[in-house]
Amino acid sequence: MKLSNESVRDHESVIFSCFMLGETLQEHRLSNHSLVLVCDGEIDILDKNSEVTVKKGEYVFLKRDCQVRIHKHSAGEIPYSAMSIRFKRPALRIYFRQLKQSDLPSDVRSLDTAATKIERNLYLDSLFLSLRPFLNSGQEPSQEFIDMRFTEALGCLLRTAPAFYPTLFDFNEEWKIDLLKFMEEHYTKDMSMEEFAIYTGRSLATFKRDFAKLSALTPQKWLIERRLIKAAELLSKGMSVSDTYIQVGFHNRSHFTKLFTAKYNCPPSMWK
């Protein structure tokens, strides 16, 4: 789900992002590791166990396979902007094959938090300084330039702490989470089936297959059923129909009324 007027230029490994004055709130399933420099404004990154605030000029590493809420703020009259380097599995595998066994540290645990702030150093500053001219110029960097920055970024992280070795080079099966648990936690949110699939670590086809093992209903019918049950609960507590249908995730009042009446043989306005 997203409330955003963000502008993103995605160059496979390097991402330039900025948005107009104000704030943006996003919920992400982090499918790739990322290294982020906040150029202006700040971001708050929240998962179930921690909250990290990253301000202008600070670096943060976002770990793959985590579900987080990211709240971005502009700084007064200056819009939020950031530069990110994304680490996808195929490129990480190529880099890993070039490492010598003797280069790999032993008995080192991977990072266990979704967001890890990294202290500024000359290597990182030099890396992102080379990217900054492309942030607002509109000029596109060459693929060769992007590839060089990707390799440089990996070197910076591995030089920063040994924990980045097992974190970056873990090539286990992609993360999947409990379908029903996730949908129970997010059924009132404005999310498409494609987004439910992505956030649970699946393709849409796999999402539907896995869901069929758990429920006789299709995901869409389950979602409607769960929202209607919650709507009846809220109406019983005295919430107005106008507030209820929005609260449980419907967009159209007449559509909500039709579905509710069909389920309960009573229009929501008459529900007690």
PDB file of C-alpha atoms in Angstrom:
ATOM      1  CA  MET A   1       0.000   0.000   0.000  1.00  0.00           C
ATOM      2  CA  LYS A   2       1.274   3.471  -0.745  1.00  0.00           C
ATOM      3  CA  LEU A   3       0.485   7.120  -0.208  1.00  0.00           C
ATOM      4  CA  SER A   4       3.097   8.778  -2.354  1.00  0.00           C
ATOM      5  CA  ASN A   5       3.913  11.416  -4.939  1.00  0.00           C
ATOM      6  CA  GLU A   6       7.373   9.966  -5.231  1.00  0.00           C
ATOM      7  CA  SER A   7       9.430  10.145  -8.406  1.00  0.00           C
ATOM      8  CA  VAL A   8      11.744   7.183  -8.934  1.00  0.00           C
ATOM      9  CA  ARG A   9      14.413   6.611 -11.577  1.00  0.00           C
ATOM     10  CA  ASP A  10      15.383   2.965 -11.503  1.00  0.00           C
ATOM     11  CA  HIS A  11      18.618   1.897 -13.185  1.00  0.00           C
ATOM     12  CA  GLU A  12      18.550  -1.793 -12.177  1.00  0.00           C
ATOM     13  CA  SER A  13      21.134  -1.477  -9.399  1.00  0.00           C
ATOM     14  CA  VAL A  14      21.039   2.264  -8.695  1.00  0.00           C
ATOM     15  CA  ILE A  15      17.850   4.120  -7.785  1.00  0.00           C
ATOM     16  CA  PHE A  16      17.351   7.877  -7.554  1.00  0.00           C
ATOM     17  CA  SER A  17      14.196   8.893  -5.702  1.00  0.00           C
ATOM     18  CA  CYS A  18      12.616  12.150  -4.623  1.00  0.00           C
ATOM     19  CA  PHE A  19       9.126  13.503  -4.049  1.00  0.00           C
ATOM     20  CA  MET A  20       7.304  16.805  -3.750  1.00  0.00           C
ATOM     21  CA  LEU A  21       6.966  18.595  -0.420  1.00  0.00           C
ATOM     22  CA  GLY A  22       5.123  16.645   2.229  1.00  0.00           C
ATOM     23  CA  GLU A  23       5.266  13.100   3.533  1.00  0.00           C
ATOM     24  CA  THR A  24       4.884   9.618   2.115  1.00  0.00           C
ATOM     25  CA  LEU A  25       4.085   6.359   3.861  1.00  0.00           C
ATOM     26  CA  GLN A  26       4.877   3.020   2.245  1.00  0.00           C
ATOM     27  CA  GLU A  27       4.693  -0.583   3.349  1.00  0.00           C
ATOM     28  CA  HIS A  28       7.401  -2.686   1.789  1.00  0.00           C
ATOM     29  CA  ARG A  29       8.312  -6.278   1.541  1.00  0.00           C
ATOM     30  CA  LEU A  30      12.051  -5.886   0.954  1.00  0.00           C
ATOM     31  CA  SER A  31      12.803  -8.365  -1.810  1.00  0.00           C
ATOM     32  CA  ASN A  32      16.416  -7.180  -2.240  1.00  0.00           C
ATOM     33  CA  HIS A  33      19.140  -5.814   0.005  1.00  0.00           C
ATOM     34  CA  SER A  34      19.633  -2.058  -0.411  1.00  0.00           C
ATOM     35  CA  LEU A  35      22.139   0.556   0.671  1.00  0.00           C
ATOM     36  CA  VAL A  36      20.547   4.003   0.986  1.00  0.00           C
ATOM     37  CA  LEU A  37      21.929   7.519   1.402  1.00  0.00           C
ATOM     38  CA  VAL A  38      19.361  10.122   2.467  1.00  0.00           C
ATOM     39  CA  CYS A  39      20.253  13.297   0.580  1.00  0.00           C
ATOM     40  CA  ASP A  40      17.496  15.554   1.972  1.00  0.00           C
ATOM     41  CA  GLY A  41      14.731  15.046   4.511  1.00  0.00           C
ATOM     42  CA  GLU A  42      14.624  11.862   6.578  1.00  0.00           C
ATOM     43  CA  ILE A  43      13.020   8.426   6.768  1.00  0.00           C
ATOM     44  CA  ASP A  44      11.646   6.348   9.627  1.00  0.00           C
ATOM     45  CA  ILE A  45      11.896   2.593   9.105  1.00  0.00           C
ATOM     46  CA  LEU A  46       9.732   0.401  11.331  1.00  0.00           C
ATOM     47  CA  ASP A  47       9.466  -3.354  11.642  1.00  0.00           C
ATOM     48  CA  LYS A  48       7.905  -5.444  14.394  1.00  0.00           C
ATOM     49  CA  ASN A  49      10.914  -5.137  16.674  1.00  0.00           C
ATOM     50  CA  SER A  50      12.598  -1.819  16.001  1.00  0.00           C
ATOM     51  CA  GLU A  51      12.408   1.704  14.614  1.00  0.00           C
ATOM     52  CA  VAL A  52      15.299   3.463  12.882  1.00  0.00           C
ATOM     53  CA  THR A  53      15.390   7.139  11.873  1.00  0.00           C
ATOM     54  CA  VAL A  54      17.790   8.077   9.079  1.00  0.00           C
ATOM     55  CA  LYS A  55      18.526  11.776   8.561  1.00  0.00           C
ATOM     56  CA  LYS A  56      20.161  13.800   5.811  1.00  0.00           C
ATOM     57  CA  GLY A  57      23.679  12.603   5.080  1.00  0.00           C
ATOM     58  CA  GLU A  58      23.231   9.257   6.842  1.00  0.00           C
ATOM     59  CA  TYR A  59      23.484   5.744   5.422  1.00  0.00           C
ATOM     60  CA  VAL A  60      21.258   2.758   6.109  1.00  0.00           C
ATOM     61  CA  PHE A  61      21.360  -0.850   4.942  1.00  0.00           C
ATOM     62  CA  LEU A  62      17.965  -2.506   4.406  1.00  0.00           C
ATOM     63  CA  LYS A  63      17.961  -6.280   4.697  1.00  0.00           C
ATOM     64  CA  ARG A  64      16.180  -8.485   2.189  1.00  0.00           C
ATOM     65  CA  ASP A  65      13.094 -10.536   3.131  1.00  0.00           C
ATOM     66  CA  CYS A  66      11.768  -8.130   5.737  1.00  0.00           C
ATOM     67  CA  GLN A  67       8.377  -6.446   6.002  1.00  0.00           C
ATOM     68  CA  VAL A  68       8.734  -2.787   6.980  1.00  0.00           C
ATOM     69  CA  ARG A  69       6.855   0.503   7.088  1.00  0.00           C
ATOM     70  CA  ILE A  70       8.830   3.408   5.637  1.00  0.00           C
ATOM     71  CA  HIS A  71       7.770   6.964   6.459  1.00  0.00           C
ATOM     72  CA  LYS A  72       9.558   9.651   4.436  1.00  0.00           C
ATOM     73  CA  HIS A  73       9.560  13.347   5.359  1.00  0.00           C
ATOM     74  CA  SER A  74      10.611  16.425   3.446  1.00  0.00           C
ATOM     75  CA  ALA A  75      12.763  18.953   5.324  1.00  0.00           C
ATOM     76  CA  GLY A  76      10.791  22.183   5.404  1.00  0.00           C
ATOM     77  CA  GLU A  77      10.825  23.596   1.884  1.00  0.00           C
ATOM     78  CA  ILE A  78      13.325  21.004   0.658  1.00  0.00           C
ATOM     79  CA  PRO A  79      11.828  17.779  -0.805  1.00  0.00           C
ATOM     80  CA  TYR A  80      12.968  14.381   0.387  1.00  0.00           C
ATOM     81  CA  SER A  81      15.530  12.736  -1.880  1.00  0.00           C
ATOM     82  CA  ALA A  82      17.735   9.677  -1.668  1.00  0.00           C
ATOM     83  CA  MET A  83      20.092   7.475  -3.642  1.00  0.00           C
ATOM     84  CA  SER A  84      19.969   3.704  -3.279  1.00  0.00           C
ATOM     85  CA  ILE A  85      22.046   0.795  -4.487  1.00  0.00           C
ATOM     86  CA  ARG A  86      20.083  -2.449  -4.765  1.00  0.00           C
ATOM     87  CA  PHE A  87      21.726  -5.862  -4.479  1.00  0.00           C
ATOM     88  CA  LYS A  88      19.905  -8.556  -6.454  1.00  0.00           C
ATOM     89  CA  ARG A  89      20.702 -12.251  -6.079  1.00  0.00           C
ATOM     90  CA  PRO A  90      22.063 -12.898  -9.620  1.00  0.00           C
ATOM     91  CA  ALA A  91      24.600 -10.065  -9.358  1.00  0.00           C
ATOM     92  CA  LEU A  92      25.553 -11.136  -5.833  1.00  0.00           C
ATOM     93  CA  ARG A  93      26.174 -14.694  -7.049  1.00  0.00           C
ATOM     94  CA  ILE A  94      28.527 -13.433  -9.751  1.00  0.00           C
ATOM     95  CA  TYR A  95      30.475 -11.364  -7.231  1.00  0.00           C
ATOM     96  CA  PHE A  96      30.566 -14.258  -4.739  1.00  0.00           C
ATOM     97  CA  ARG A  97      32.059 -16.670  -7.300  1.00  0.00           C
ATOM     98  CA  GLN A  98      34.968 -14.275  -7.737  1.00  0.00           C
ATOM     99  CA  LEU A  99      35.858 -14.308  -4.044  1.00  0.00           C
ATOM    100  CA  LYS A 100      38.555 -16.577  -2.693  1.00  0.00           C
ATOM    101  CA  GLN A 101      37.631 -18.986   0.067  1.00  0.00           C
ATOM    102  CA  SER A 102      40.307 -17.372   2.204  1.00  0.00           C
ATOM    103  CA  ASP A 103      38.476 -14.034   1.883  1.00  0.00           C
ATOM    104  CA  LEU A 104      35.418 -15.360   3.716  1.00  0.00           C
ATOM    105  CA  PRO A 105      35.297 -14.861   7.496  1.00  0.00           C
ATOM    106  CA  SER A 106      34.287 -17.811   9.658  1.00  0.00           C
ATOM    107  CA  ASP A 107      31.898 -17.980  12.621  1.00  0.00           C
ATOM    108  CA  VAL A 108      30.183 -14.718  11.728  1.00  0.00           C
ATOM    109  CA  ARG A 109      26.437 -14.234  12.110  1.00  0.00           C
ATOM    110  CA  SER A 110      24.379 -12.291   9.600  1.00  0.00           C
ATOM    111  CA  LEU A 111      22.561  -9.078  10.459  1.00  0.00           C
ATOM    112  CA  ASP A 112      19.295  -9.749  12.284  1.00  0.00           C
ATOM    113  CA  THR A 113      17.567  -6.372  11.902  1.00  0.00           C
ATOM    114  CA  ALA A 114      15.633  -4.987   8.933  1.00  0.00           C
ATOM    115  CA  ALA A 115      17.497  -1.658   8.981  1.00  0.00           C
ATOM    116  CA  THR A 116      21.114  -1.092  10.011  1.00  0.00           C
ATOM    117  CA  LYS A 117      22.598   2.401  10.078  1.00  0.00           C
ATOM    118  CA  ILE A 118      26.177   2.611   8.807  1.00  0.00           C
ATOM    119  CA  GLU A 119      28.624   5.220   9.974  1.00  0.00           C
ATOM    120  CA  ARG A 120      29.930   7.578   7.340  1.00  0.00           C
ATOM    121  CA  ASN A 121      33.360   6.811   5.941  1.00  0.00           C
ATOM    122  CA  LEU A 122      35.498   7.991   3.040  1.00  0.00           C
ATOM    123  CA  TYR A 123      34.722   4.940   0.922  1.00  0.00           C
ATOM    124  CA  LEU A 124      30.948   5.407   1.090  1.00  0.00           C
ATOM    125  CA  ASP A 125      31.186   9.182   0.732  1.00  0.00           C
ATOM    126  CA  SER A 126      33.334   8.786  -2.376  1.00  0.00           C
ATOM    127  CA  LEU A 127      30.954   6.213  -3.849  1.00  0.00           C
ATOM    128  CA  PHE A 128      27.811   8.316  -3.497  1.00  0.00           C
ATOM    129  CA  LEU A 129      29.606  11.529  -4.440  1.00  0.00           C
ATOM    130  CA  SER A 130      30.155   9.967  -7.868  1.00  0.00           C
ATOM    131  CA  LEU A 131      26.389   9.290  -8.138  1.00  0.00           C
ATOM    132  CA  ARG A 132      25.137  12.664  -6.911  1.00  0.00           C
ATOM    133  CA  PRO A 133      25.483  14.534 -10.262  1.00  0.00           C
ATOM    134  CA  PHE A 134      22.855  12.156 -11.709  1.00  0.00           C
ATOM    135  CA  LEU A 135      20.319  12.712  -8.914  1.00  0.00           C
ATOM    136  CA  ASN A 136      18.629  15.829 -10.288  1.00  0.00           C
ATOM    137  CA  SER A 137      20.322  16.363 -13.656  1.00  0.00           C
ATOM    138  CA  GLY A 138      18.043  14.026 -15.631  1.00  0.00           C
ATOM    139  CA  GLN A 139      21.099  12.594 -17.357  1.00  0.00           C
ATOM    140  CA  GLU A 140      21.201   8.798 -17.390  1.00  0.00           C
ATOM    141  CA  PRO A 141      24.339   6.999 -16.179  1.00  0.00           C
ATOM    142  CA  SER A 142      25.803   4.341 -18.460  1.00  0.00           C
ATOM    143  CA  GLN A 143      25.420   0.650 -17.597  1.00  0.00           C
ATOM    144  CA  GLU A 144      29.186   0.351 -17.258  1.00  0.00           C
ATOM    145  CA  PHE A 145      29.151   3.170 -14.708  1.00  0.00           C
ATOM    146  CA  ILE A 146      26.284   1.516 -12.791  1.00  0.00           C
ATOM    147  CA  ASP A 147      28.087  -1.845 -12.724  1.00  0.00           C
ATOM    148  CA  MET A 148      31.221  -0.210 -11.349  1.00  0.00           C
ATOM    149  CA  ARG A 149      29.277   1.498  -8.571  1.00  0.00           C
ATOM    150  CA  PHE A 150      27.556  -1.784  -7.678  1.00  0.00           C
ATOM    151  CA  THR A 151      30.892  -3.551  -7.265  1.00  0.00           C
ATOM    152  CA  GLU A 152      32.292  -0.614  -5.308  1.00  0.00           C
ATOM    153  CA  ALA A 153      29.260  -0.619  -2.987  1.00  0.00           C
ATOM    154  CA  LEU A 154      29.714  -4.317  -2.216  1.00  0.00           C
ATOM    155  CA  GLY A 155      33.347  -3.709  -1.362  1.00  0.00           C
ATOM    156  CA  CYS A 156      32.368  -0.852   0.956  1.00  0.00           C
ATOM    157  CA  LEU A 157      29.899  -3.002   2.883  1.00  0.00           C
ATOM    158  CA  LEU A 158      32.218  -5.986   3.210  1.00  0.00           C
ATOM    159  CA  ARG A 159      34.932  -3.641   4.442  1.00  0.00           C
ATOM    160  CA  THR A 160      32.532  -2.125   6.996  1.00  0.00           C
ATOM    161  CA  ALA A 161      31.705  -5.279   8.966  1.00  0.00           C
ATOM    162  CA  PRO A 162      32.202  -9.074   8.594  1.00  0.00           C
ATOM    163  CA  ALA A 163      28.453  -9.582   9.213  1.00  0.00           C
ATOM    164  CA  PHE A 164      27.784  -8.376   5.670  1.00  0.00           C
ATOM    165  CA  TYR A 165      29.374 -11.544   4.237  1.00  0.00           C
ATOM    166  CA  PRO A 166      26.731 -14.029   5.483  1.00  0.00           C
ATOM    167  CA  THR A 167      24.004 -11.399   5.004  1.00  0.00           C
ATOM    168  CA  LEU A 168      24.725 -10.571   1.369  1.00  0.00           C
ATOM    169  CA  PHE A 169      25.743 -14.045   0.229  1.00  0.00           C
ATOM    170  CA  ASP A 170      22.841 -16.046   1.641  1.00  0.00           C
ATOM    171  CA  PHE A 171      21.255 -17.615  -1.443  1.00  0.00           C
ATOM    172  CA  ASN A 172      18.572 -19.670   0.253  1.00  0.00           C
ATOM    173  CA  GLU A 173      15.067 -19.944  -1.180  1.00  0.00           C
ATOM    174  CA  GLU A 174      13.174 -16.669  -1.307  1.00  0.00           C
ATOM    175  CA  TRP A 175      11.319 -15.720   1.835  1.00  0.00           C
ATOM    176  CA  LYS A 176       7.703 -16.687   2.252  1.00  0.00           C
ATOM    177  CA  ILE A 177       5.419 -15.830   5.140  1.00  0.00           C
ATOM    178  CA  ASP A 178       2.190 -17.296   6.475  1.00  0.00           C
ATOM    179  CA  LEU A 179      -0.557 -16.331   4.025  1.00  0.00           C
ATOM    180  CA  LEU A 180      -3.561 -16.272   6.330  1.00  0.00           C
ATOM    181  CA  LYS A 181      -1.640 -14.567   9.129  1.00  0.00           C
ATOM    182  CA  PHE A 182      -0.521 -11.805   6.760  1.00  0.00           C
ATOM    183  CA  MET A 183      -4.004 -11.352   5.285  1.00  0.00           C
ATOM    184  CA  GLU A 184      -5.585 -11.295   8.747  1.00  0.00           C
ATOM    185  CA  GLU A 185      -3.214  -8.469   9.654  1.00  0.00           C
ATOM    186  CA  HIS A 186      -3.793  -6.503   6.429  1.00  0.00           C
ATOM    187  CA  TYR A 187      -7.258  -7.366   5.086  1.00  0.00           C
ATOM    188  CA  THR A 188      -8.552  -3.809   5.571  1.00  0.00           C
ATOM    189  CA  LYS A 189      -5.696  -2.292   3.555  1.00  0.00           C
ATOM    190  CA  ASP A 190      -5.973  -1.094  -0.031  1.00  0.00           C
ATOM    191  CA  MET A 191      -3.970  -3.900  -1.625  1.00  0.00           C
ATOM    192  CA  SER A 192      -4.484  -5.822  -4.834  1.00  0.00           C
ATOM    193  CA  MET A 193      -4.060  -9.599  -5.036  1.00  0.00           C
ATOM    194  CA  GLU A 194      -0.769  -8.964  -6.842  1.00  0.00           C
ATOM    195  CA  GLU A 195       0.458  -6.919  -3.854  1.00  0.00           C
ATOM    196  CA  PHE A 196      -0.648  -9.605  -1.371  1.00  0.00           C
ATOM    197  CA  ALA A 197       1.356 -12.091  -3.441  1.00  0.00           C
ATOM    198  CA  ILE A 198       4.475  -9.896  -3.545  1.00  0.00           C
ATOM    199  CA  TYR A 199       4.391  -9.076   0.170  1.00  0.00           C
ATOM    200  CA  THR A 200       4.142 -12.774   1.047  1.00  0.00           C
ATOM    201  CA  GLY A 201       7.087 -13.680  -1.176  1.00  0.00           C
ATOM    202  CA  ARG A 202       5.183 -15.344  -4.011  1.00  0.00           C
ATOM    203  CA  SER A 203       4.169 -14.936  -7.611  1.00  0.00           C
ATOM    204  CA  LEU A 204       0.440 -14.389  -8.109  1.00  0.00           C
ATOM    205  CA  ALA A 205      -0.008 -17.956  -9.410  1.00  0.00           C
ATOM    206  CA  THR A 206       1.870 -19.465  -6.453  1.00  0.00           C
ATOM    207  CA  PHE A 207      -0.055 -17.235  -4.054  1.00  0.00           C
ATOM    208  CA  LYS A 208      -3.380 -18.586  -5.373  1.00  0.00           C
ATOM    209  CA  ARG A 209      -2.159 -22.193  -5.277  1.00  0.00           C
ATOM    210  CA  ASP A 210      -0.891 -21.867  -1.711  1.00  0.00           C
ATOM    211  CA  PHE A 211      -4.086 -20.131  -0.613  1.00  0.00           C
ATOM    212  CA  ALA A 212      -6.220 -22.914  -2.074  1.00  0.00           C
ATOM    213  CA  LYS A 213      -4.517 -25.311   0.353  1.00  0.00           C
ATOM    214  CA  LEU A 214      -5.701 -23.188   3.278  1.00  0.00           C
ATOM    215  CA  SER A 215      -9.219 -22.102   2.354  1.00  0.00           C
ATOM    216  CA  ALA A 216     -12.138 -23.256   0.231  1.00  0.00           C
ATOM    217  CA  LEU A 217     -12.635 -19.610  -0.773  1.00  0.00           C
ATOM    218  CA  THR A 218     -10.603 -17.772  -3.378  1.00  0.00           C
ATOM    219  CA  PRO A 219      -8.371 -15.028  -1.910  1.00  0.00           C
ATOM    220  CA  GLN A 220     -10.712 -12.326  -3.246  1.00  0.00           C
ATOM    221  CA  LYS A 221     -13.828 -13.971  -1.753  1.00  0.00           C
ATOM    222  CA  TRP A 222     -12.024 -14.559   1.547  1.00  0.00           C
ATOM    223  CA  LEU A 223     -11.060 -10.883   1.633  1.00  0.00           C
ATOM    224  CA  ILE A 224     -14.664  -9.735   1.057  1.00  0.00           C
ATOM    225  CA  GLU A 225     -15.987 -12.191   3.643  1.00  0.00           C
ATOM    226  CA  ARG A 226     -13.475 -11.028   6.266  1.00  0.00           C
ATOM    227  CA  ARG A 227     -14.238  -7.360   5.602  1.00  0.00           C
ATOM    228  CA  LEU A 228     -17.985  -7.925   5.909  1.00  0.00           C
ATOM    229  CA  ILE A 229     -17.560  -9.713   9.243  1.00  0.00           C
ATOM    230  CA  LYS A 230     -15.473  -6.800  10.528  1.00  0.00           C
ATOM    231  CA  ALA A 231     -18.045  -4.328   9.178  1.00  0.00           C
ATOM    232  CA  ALA A 232     -20.837  -6.042  11.113  1.00  0.00           C
ATOM    233  CA  GLU A 233     -18.704  -5.852  14.258  1.00  0.00           C
ATOM    234  CA  LEU A 234     -18.044  -2.121  13.816  1.00  0.00           C
ATOM    235  CA  LEU A 235     -21.685  -1.341  13.024  1.00  0.00           C
ATOM    236  CA  SER A 236     -22.741  -3.213  16.158  1.00  0.00           C
ATOM    237  CA  LYS A 237     -20.473  -0.910  18.152  1.00  0.00           C
ATOM    238  CA  GLY A 238     -22.228   2.160  16.729  1.00  0.00           C
ATOM    239  CA  MET A 239     -19.904   3.203  13.905  1.00  0.00           C
ATOM    240  CA  SER A 240     -21.655   4.939  11.014  1.00  0.00           C
ATOM    241  CA  VAL A 241     -22.030   3.216   7.640  1.00  0.00           C
ATOM    242  CA  SER A 242     -19.990   6.005   5.992  1.00  0.00           C
ATOM    243  CA  ASP A 243     -17.046   5.378   8.297  1.00  0.00           C
ATOM    244  CA  THR A 244     -17.409   1.594   8.391  1.00  0.00           C
ATOM    245  CA  TYR A 245     -17.154   0.763   4.691  1.00  0.00           C
ATOM    246  CA  ILE A 246     -13.966   2.835   4.379  1.00  0.00           C
ATOM    247  CA  GLN A 247     -12.522   1.465   7.624  1.00  0.00           C
ATOM    248  CA  VAL A 248     -12.788  -2.146   6.432  1.00  0.00           C
ATOM    249  CA  GLY A 249     -11.295  -1.497   2.991  1.00  0.00           C
ATOM    250  CA  PHE A 250     -14.201  -0.882   0.600  1.00  0.00           C
ATOM    251  CA  HIS A 251     -14.090   2.047  -1.825  1.00  0.00           C
ATOM    252  CA  ASN A 252     -17.721   2.254  -2.918  1.00  0.00           C
ATOM    253  CA  ARG A 253     -20.586   2.567  -0.438  1.00  0.00           C
ATOM    254  CA  SER A 254     -23.256   1.151  -2.770  1.00  0.00           C
ATOM    255  CA  HIS A 255     -21.067  -1.874  -3.566  1.00  0.00           C
ATOM    256  CA  PHE A 256     -20.480  -2.422   0.157  1.00  0.00           C
ATOM    257  CA  THR A 257     -24.228  -2.121   0.883  1.00  0.00           C
ATOM    258  CA  LYS A 258     -25.050  -4.678  -1.801  1.00  0.00           C
ATOM    259  CA  LEU A 259     -22.544  -7.226  -0.501  1.00  0.00           C
ATOM    260  CA  PHE A 260     -23.466  -6.666   3.153  1.00  0.00           C
ATOM    261  CA  THR A 261     -27.201  -7.039   2.457  1.00  0.00           C
ATOM    262  CA  ALA A 262     -26.628 -10.249   0.493  1.00  0.00           C
ATOM    263  CA  LYS A 263     -24.654 -11.770   3.377  1.00  0.00           C
ATOM    264  CA  TYR A 264     -26.805 -10.660   6.323  1.00  0.00           C
ATOM    265  CA  ASN A 265     -30.230 -10.183   4.697  1.00  0.00           C
ATOM    266  CA  CYS A 266     -30.204  -6.696   6.152  1.00  0.00           C
ATOM    267  CA  PRO A 267     -28.805  -3.387   4.871  1.00  0.00           C
ATOM    268  CA  PRO A 268     -25.922  -1.970   6.943  1.00  0.00           C
ATOM    269  CA  SER A 269     -28.022   1.096   7.838  1.00  0.00           C
ATOM    270  CA  MET A 270     -30.457  -1.196   9.708  1.00  0.00           C
ATOM    271  CA  TRP A 271     -27.859  -3.442  11.344  1.00  0.00           C
ATOM    272  CA  LYS A 272     -27.983  -3.651  15.127  1.00  0.00           C
TER     273      LYS A 272
END
